[in-house]
mmCIF file of N, CA and C in Angstrom:
data_model
loop_
_atom_site.group_PDB
_atom_site.id
_atom_site.type_symbol
_atom_site.label_atom_id
_atom_site.label_comp_id
_atom_site.label_asym_id
_atom_site.label_seq_id
_atom_site.Cartn_x
_atom_site.Cartn_y
_atom_site.Cartn_z
ATOM 1 N N VAL A 1 1.818 7.589 -7.043
ATOM 2 C CA VAL A 1 1.998 7.031 -5.711
ATOM 3 C C VAL A 1 3.476 6.745 -5.457
ATOM 4 N N CYS A 2 4.132 6.149 -6.406
ATOM 5 C CA CYS A 2 5.551 5.845 -6.226
ATOM 6 C C CYS A 2 6.352 7.116 -6.046
ATOM 7 N N ASP A 3 6.017 8.152 -6.785
ATOM 8 C CA ASP A 3 6.716 9.429 -6.629
ATOM 9 C C ASP A 3 6.544 9.972 -5.225
ATOM 10 N N GLU A 4 5.334 9.829 -4.670
ATOM 11 C CA GLU A 4 5.095 10.312 -3.307
ATOM 12 C C GLU A 4 6.005 9.591 -2.328
ATOM 13 N N ALA A 5 6.139 8.287 -2.463
ATOM 14 C CA ALA A 5 7.005 7.521 -1.567
ATOM 15 C C ALA A 5 8.464 7.906 -1.756
ATOM 16 N N ASN A 6 8.882 8.034 -3.009
ATOM 17 C CA ASN A 6 10.278 8.357 -3.292
ATOM 18 C C ASN A 6 10.656 9.766 -2.866
ATOM 19 N N ASN A 7 9.706 10.678 -2.855
ATOM 20 C CA ASN A 7 9.991 12.082 -2.553
ATOM 21 C C ASN A 7 9.546 12.515 -1.163
ATOM 22 N N SER A 8 8.956 11.617 -0.395
ATOM 23 C CA SER A 8 8.426 11.987 0.909
ATOM 24 C C SER A 8 9.544 12.303 1.904
ATOM 25 N N LYS A 9 9.327 13.332 2.664
ATOM 26 C CA LYS A 9 10.252 13.721 3.732
ATOM 27 C C LYS A 9 9.467 13.875 5.044
ATOM 28 N N LYS A 10 8.423 13.051 5.209
ATOM 29 C CA LYS A 10 7.592 13.119 6.413
ATOM 30 C C LYS A 10 8.449 12.897 7.648
ATOM 31 N N SER A 11 8.179 13.669 8.662
ATOM 32 C CA SER A 11 8.895 13.576 9.937
ATOM 33 C C SER A 11 10.406 13.707 9.755
ATOM 34 N N GLY A 12 10.825 14.374 8.693
ATOM 35 C CA GLY A 12 12.244 14.588 8.457
ATOM 36 C C GLY A 12 12.989 13.371 7.935
ATOM 37 N N CYS A 13 12.272 12.318 7.560
ATOM 38 C CA CYS A 13 12.901 11.086 7.068
ATOM 39 C C CYS A 13 12.651 10.944 5.573
ATOM 40 N N ASP A 14 13.595 10.335 4.879
ATOM 41 C CA ASP A 14 13.434 10.176 3.436
ATOM 42 C C ASP A 14 13.495 8.714 2.996
ATOM 43 N N ASP A 15 13.215 7.780 3.929
ATOM 44 C CA ASP A 15 13.280 6.358 3.594
ATOM 45 C C ASP A 15 11.910 5.682 3.593
ATOM 46 N N TRP A 16 10.869 6.425 3.286
ATOM 47 C CA TRP A 16 9.512 5.887 3.232
ATOM 48 C C TRP A 16 9.341 5.018 1.994
ATOM 49 N N PHE A 17 8.494 3.973 2.102
ATOM 50 C CA PHE A 17 8.190 3.139 0.938
ATOM 51 C C PHE A 17 6.778 2.582 1.066
ATOM 52 N N ILE A 18 6.257 2.120 -0.068
ATOM 53 C CA ILE A 18 4.935 1.493 -0.105
ATOM 54 C C ILE A 18 5.137 0.012 0.188
ATOM 55 N N PRO A 19 4.435 -0.550 1.177
ATOM 56 C CA PRO A 19 4.655 -1.956 1.520
ATOM 57 C C PRO A 19 4.177 -2.915 0.428
ATOM 58 N N SER A 20 4.823 -4.075 0.373
ATOM 59 C CA SER A 20 4.407 -5.135 -0.547
ATOM 60 C C SER A 20 3.096 -5.737 -0.055
ATOM 61 N N LYS A 21 2.505 -6.610 -0.863
ATOM 62 C CA LYS A 21 1.250 -7.251 -0.457
ATOM 63 C C LYS A 21 1.454 -8.069 0.817
ATOM 64 N N ASP A 22 2.588 -8.745 0.957
ATOM 65 C CA ASP A 22 2.847 -9.557 2.145
ATOM 66 C C ASP A 22 3.119 -8.687 3.376
ATOM 67 N N GLU A 23 3.871 -7.606 3.186
ATOM 68 C CA GLU A 23 4.133 -6.692 4.309
ATOM 69 C C GLU A 23 2.839 -6.039 4.789
ATOM 70 N N LEU A 24 2.011 -5.592 3.858
ATOM 71 C CA LEU A 24 0.762 -4.946 4.243
ATOM 72 C C LEU A 24 -0.188 -5.938 4.902
ATOM 73 N N ASP A 25 -0.195 -7.179 4.444
ATOM 74 C CA ASP A 25 -1.025 -8.205 5.083
ATOM 75 C C ASP A 25 -0.551 -8.454 6.507
ATOM 76 N N ALA A 26 0.761 -8.509 6.724
ATOM 77 C CA ALA A 26 1.286 -8.720 8.077
ATOM 78 C C ALA A 26 0.905 -7.563 8.990
ATOM 79 N N ILE A 27 0.987 -6.350 8.477
ATOM 80 C CA ILE A 27 0.575 -5.192 9.270
ATOM 81 C C ILE A 27 -0.921 -5.276 9.566
ATOM 82 N N ARG A 28 -1.685 -5.602 8.538
ATOM 83 C CA ARG A 28 -3.143 -5.644 8.637
ATOM 84 C C ARG A 28 -3.614 -6.690 9.643
ATOM 85 N N THR A 29 -2.925 -7.817 9.725
ATOM 86 C CA THR A 29 -3.389 -8.916 10.578
ATOM 87 C C THR A 29 -2.715 -8.984 11.942
ATOM 88 N N SER A 30 -1.607 -8.256 12.146
ATOM 89 C CA SER A 30 -0.890 -8.416 13.406
ATOM 90 C C SER A 30 -0.867 -7.173 14.281
ATOM 91 N N THR A 31 -1.407 -6.074 13.810
ATOM 92 C CA THR A 31 -1.408 -4.854 14.599
ATOM 93 C C THR A 31 -2.783 -4.204 14.566
ATOM 94 N N VAL A 32 -2.951 -3.231 15.412
ATOM 95 C CA VAL A 32 -4.177 -2.444 15.374
ATOM 96 C C VAL A 32 -3.998 -1.412 14.274
ATOM 97 N N VAL A 33 -4.698 -1.612 13.187
ATOM 98 C CA VAL A 33 -4.579 -0.741 12.027
ATOM 99 C C VAL A 33 -5.560 0.416 12.186
ATOM 100 N N PRO A 34 -5.096 1.627 11.965
ATOM 101 C CA PRO A 34 -6.016 2.768 12.043
ATOM 102 C C PRO A 34 -7.211 2.556 11.127
ATOM 103 N N SER A 35 -8.390 2.905 11.594
ATOM 104 C CA SER A 35 -9.617 2.643 10.842
ATOM 105 C C SER A 35 -9.645 3.346 9.497
ATOM 106 N N ASN A 36 -8.891 4.407 9.333
ATOM 107 C CA ASN A 36 -8.921 5.127 8.060
ATOM 108 C C ASN A 36 -7.955 4.538 7.022
ATOM 109 N N TRP A 37 -7.222 3.483 7.354
ATOM 110 C CA TRP A 37 -6.302 2.888 6.384
ATOM 111 C C TRP A 37 -7.032 2.195 5.247
ATOM 112 N N PHE A 38 -8.105 1.503 5.537
ATOM 113 C CA PHE A 38 -8.774 0.683 4.525
ATOM 114 C C PHE A 38 -10.146 1.241 4.188
ATOM 115 N N TYR A 39 -10.185 2.453 3.618
ATOM 116 C CA TYR A 39 -11.450 3.057 3.199
ATOM 117 C C TYR A 39 -12.173 2.103 2.250
ATOM 118 N N ASN A 40 -11.605 1.845 1.132
ATOM 119 C CA ASN A 40 -12.107 0.889 0.157
ATOM 120 C C ASN A 40 -11.008 -0.086 -0.219
ATOM 121 N N SER A 41 -9.855 0.454 -0.532
ATOM 122 C CA SER A 41 -8.722 -0.401 -0.871
ATOM 123 C C SER A 41 -7.428 0.385 -0.717
ATOM 124 N N ILE A 42 -6.340 -0.364 -0.586
ATOM 125 C CA ILE A 42 -5.012 0.234 -0.426
ATOM 126 C C ILE A 42 -4.051 -0.456 -1.381
ATOM 127 N N TRP A 43 -3.323 0.358 -2.141
ATOM 128 C CA TRP A 43 -2.303 -0.162 -3.047
ATOM 129 C C TRP A 43 -1.195 -0.850 -2.271
ATOM 130 N N THR A 44 -0.580 -1.834 -2.902
ATOM 131 C CA THR A 44 0.677 -2.402 -2.416
ATOM 132 C C THR A 44 1.734 -2.124 -3.493
ATOM 133 N N SER A 45 2.972 -2.386 -3.187
ATOM 134 C CA SER A 45 4.025 -2.205 -4.186
ATOM 135 C C SER A 45 4.208 -3.448 -5.052
ATOM 136 N N SER A 46 3.417 -4.480 -4.800
ATOM 137 C CA SER A 46 3.552 -5.745 -5.537
ATOM 138 C C SER A 46 2.814 -5.692 -6.870
ATOM 139 N N GLU A 47 3.557 -5.934 -7.930
ATOM 140 C CA GLU A 47 2.968 -5.954 -9.262
ATOM 141 C C GLU A 47 2.452 -7.352 -9.597
ATOM 142 N N ASP A 48 1.403 -7.382 -10.401
ATOM 143 C CA ASP A 48 0.883 -8.638 -10.928
ATOM 144 C C ASP A 48 1.360 -8.803 -12.367
ATOM 145 N N THR A 49 1.126 -7.787 -13.177
ATOM 146 C CA THR A 49 1.597 -7.742 -14.561
ATOM 147 C C THR A 49 2.188 -6.360 -14.801
ATOM 148 N N ASN A 50 2.588 -6.069 -16.020
ATOM 149 C CA ASN A 50 3.093 -4.731 -16.348
ATOM 150 C C ASN A 50 2.033 -3.663 -16.135
ATOM 151 N N ASN A 51 0.752 -4.038 -16.237
ATOM 152 C CA ASN A 51 -0.331 -3.064 -16.152
ATOM 153 C C ASN A 51 -1.167 -3.154 -14.885
ATOM 154 N N THR A 52 -0.943 -4.170 -14.056
ATOM 155 C CA THR A 52 -1.765 -4.335 -12.852
ATOM 156 C C THR A 52 -0.901 -4.523 -11.607
ATOM 157 N N ALA A 53 -1.469 -4.161 -10.474
ATOM 158 C CA ALA A 53 -0.789 -4.312 -9.177
ATOM 159 C C ALA A 53 -1.808 -4.793 -8.149
ATOM 160 N N TYR A 54 -1.306 -5.341 -7.058
ATOM 161 C CA TYR A 54 -2.169 -5.852 -5.992
ATOM 162 C C TYR A 54 -2.625 -4.725 -5.069
ATOM 163 N N HIS A 55 -3.823 -4.900 -4.527
ATOM 164 C CA HIS A 55 -4.322 -4.001 -3.490
ATOM 165 C C HIS A 55 -5.217 -4.789 -2.550
ATOM 166 N N TRP A 56 -5.240 -4.344 -1.303
ATOM 167 C CA TRP A 56 -6.101 -4.961 -0.293
ATOM 168 C C TRP A 56 -7.416 -4.211 -0.245
ATOM 169 N N LEU A 57 -8.530 -4.967 -0.205
ATOM 170 C CA LEU A 57 -9.865 -4.387 -0.095
ATOM 171 C C LEU A 57 -10.260 -4.286 1.373
ATOM 172 N N LEU A 58 -11.197 -3.405 1.668
ATOM 173 C CA LEU A 58 -11.720 -3.243 3.022
ATOM 174 C C LEU A 58 -12.185 -4.580 3.595
ATOM 175 N N SER A 59 -12.719 -5.445 2.752
ATOM 176 C CA SER A 59 -13.225 -6.755 3.177
ATOM 177 C C SER A 59 -12.113 -7.708 3.597
ATOM 178 N N GLY A 60 -10.853 -7.365 3.313
ATOM 179 C CA GLY A 60 -9.735 -8.245 3.640
ATOM 180 C C GLY A 60 -9.297 -9.094 2.467
ATOM 181 N N SER A 61 -9.864 -8.863 1.303
ATOM 182 C CA SER A 61 -9.495 -9.616 0.109
ATOM 183 C C SER A 61 -8.338 -8.947 -0.618
ATOM 184 N N LEU A 62 -7.463 -9.748 -1.164
ATOM 185 C CA LEU A 62 -6.370 -9.265 -1.987
ATOM 186 C C LEU A 62 -6.774 -9.451 -3.441
ATOM 187 N N THR A 63 -6.650 -8.424 -4.235
ATOM 188 C CA THR A 63 -7.016 -8.500 -5.647
ATOM 189 C C THR A 63 -6.077 -7.620 -6.462
ATOM 190 N N THR A 64 -6.242 -7.631 -7.758
ATOM 191 C CA THR A 64 -5.416 -6.798 -8.624
ATOM 192 C C THR A 64 -6.302 -5.840 -9.406
ATOM 193 N N THR A 65 -5.693 -4.764 -9.857
ATOM 194 C CA THR A 65 -6.400 -3.801 -10.685
ATOM 195 C C THR A 65 -5.401 -3.027 -11.527
ATOM 196 N N TYR A 66 -5.913 -2.311 -12.490
ATOM 197 C CA TYR A 66 -5.112 -1.496 -13.390
ATOM 198 C C TYR A 66 -4.350 -0.437 -12.589
ATOM 199 N N LYS A 67 -3.075 -0.267 -12.874
ATOM 200 C CA LYS A 67 -2.232 0.669 -12.131
ATOM 201 C C LYS A 67 -2.666 2.122 -12.263
ATOM 202 N N GLY A 68 -3.423 2.445 -13.297
ATOM 203 C CA GLY A 68 -3.871 3.818 -13.485
ATOM 204 C C GLY A 68 -5.038 4.216 -12.607
ATOM 205 N N ASN A 69 -5.637 3.256 -11.893
ATOM 206 C CA ASN A 69 -6.756 3.568 -11.009
ATOM 207 C C ASN A 69 -6.289 4.369 -9.805
ATOM 208 N N ASN A 70 -7.152 5.223 -9.319
ATOM 209 C CA ASN A 70 -6.843 6.080 -8.174
ATOM 210 C C ASN A 70 -7.289 5.383 -6.890
ATOM 211 N N MET A 71 -6.332 5.046 -6.024
ATOM 212 C CA MET A 71 -6.633 4.396 -4.742
ATOM 213 C C MET A 71 -5.724 4.946 -3.662
ATOM 214 N N ASN A 72 -6.061 4.617 -2.437
ATOM 215 C CA ASN A 72 -5.259 5.038 -1.288
ATOM 216 C C ASN A 72 -3.978 4.212 -1.201
ATOM 217 N N CYS A 73 -2.990 4.768 -0.532
ATOM 218 C CA CYS A 73 -1.785 4.013 -0.218
ATOM 219 C C CYS A 73 -1.308 4.467 1.155
ATOM 220 N N VAL A 74 -0.481 3.653 1.756
ATOM 221 C CA VAL A 74 0.176 4.016 3.007
ATOM 222 C C VAL A 74 1.669 3.915 2.782
ATOM 223 N N LEU A 75 2.392 4.747 3.459
ATOM 224 C CA LEU A 75 3.853 4.721 3.402
ATOM 225 C C LEU A 75 4.378 4.250 4.750
ATOM 226 N N ILE A 76 5.376 3.374 4.718
ATOM 227 C CA ILE A 76 5.999 2.908 5.955
ATOM 228 C C ILE A 76 7.507 3.109 5.833
ATOM 229 N N ARG A 77 8.186 3.033 6.982
ATOM 230 C CA ARG A 77 9.645 3.206 6.974
ATOM 231 C C ARG A 77 10.367 1.902 7.173
ATOM 232 N N SER A 78 9.983 1.116 8.130
ATOM 233 C CA SER A 78 10.670 -0.143 8.361
ATOM 234 C C SER A 78 9.646 -1.168 8.770
ATOM 235 N N PHE A 79 9.985 -2.400 8.590
ATOM 236 C CA PHE A 79 9.028 -3.462 8.872
ATOM 237 C C PHE A 79 9.694 -4.526 9.692
#
């Protein structure tokens, strides 16, 4: 996931990043979020431990899981 953000050139821009848990929460609660953003969960760039990171669940809960798990992510440019 991090490689995708670091190497993305979507729309001709190369400054994409994965939002932190706080940035993603602000997006989630203050804007109309596309319905396909929160299938089950979305990674954030916020780490909990060396082996776990935070992700938002479809239910609106913030939790942590092993970084090796396969989940969705969103890339943003500015916040």
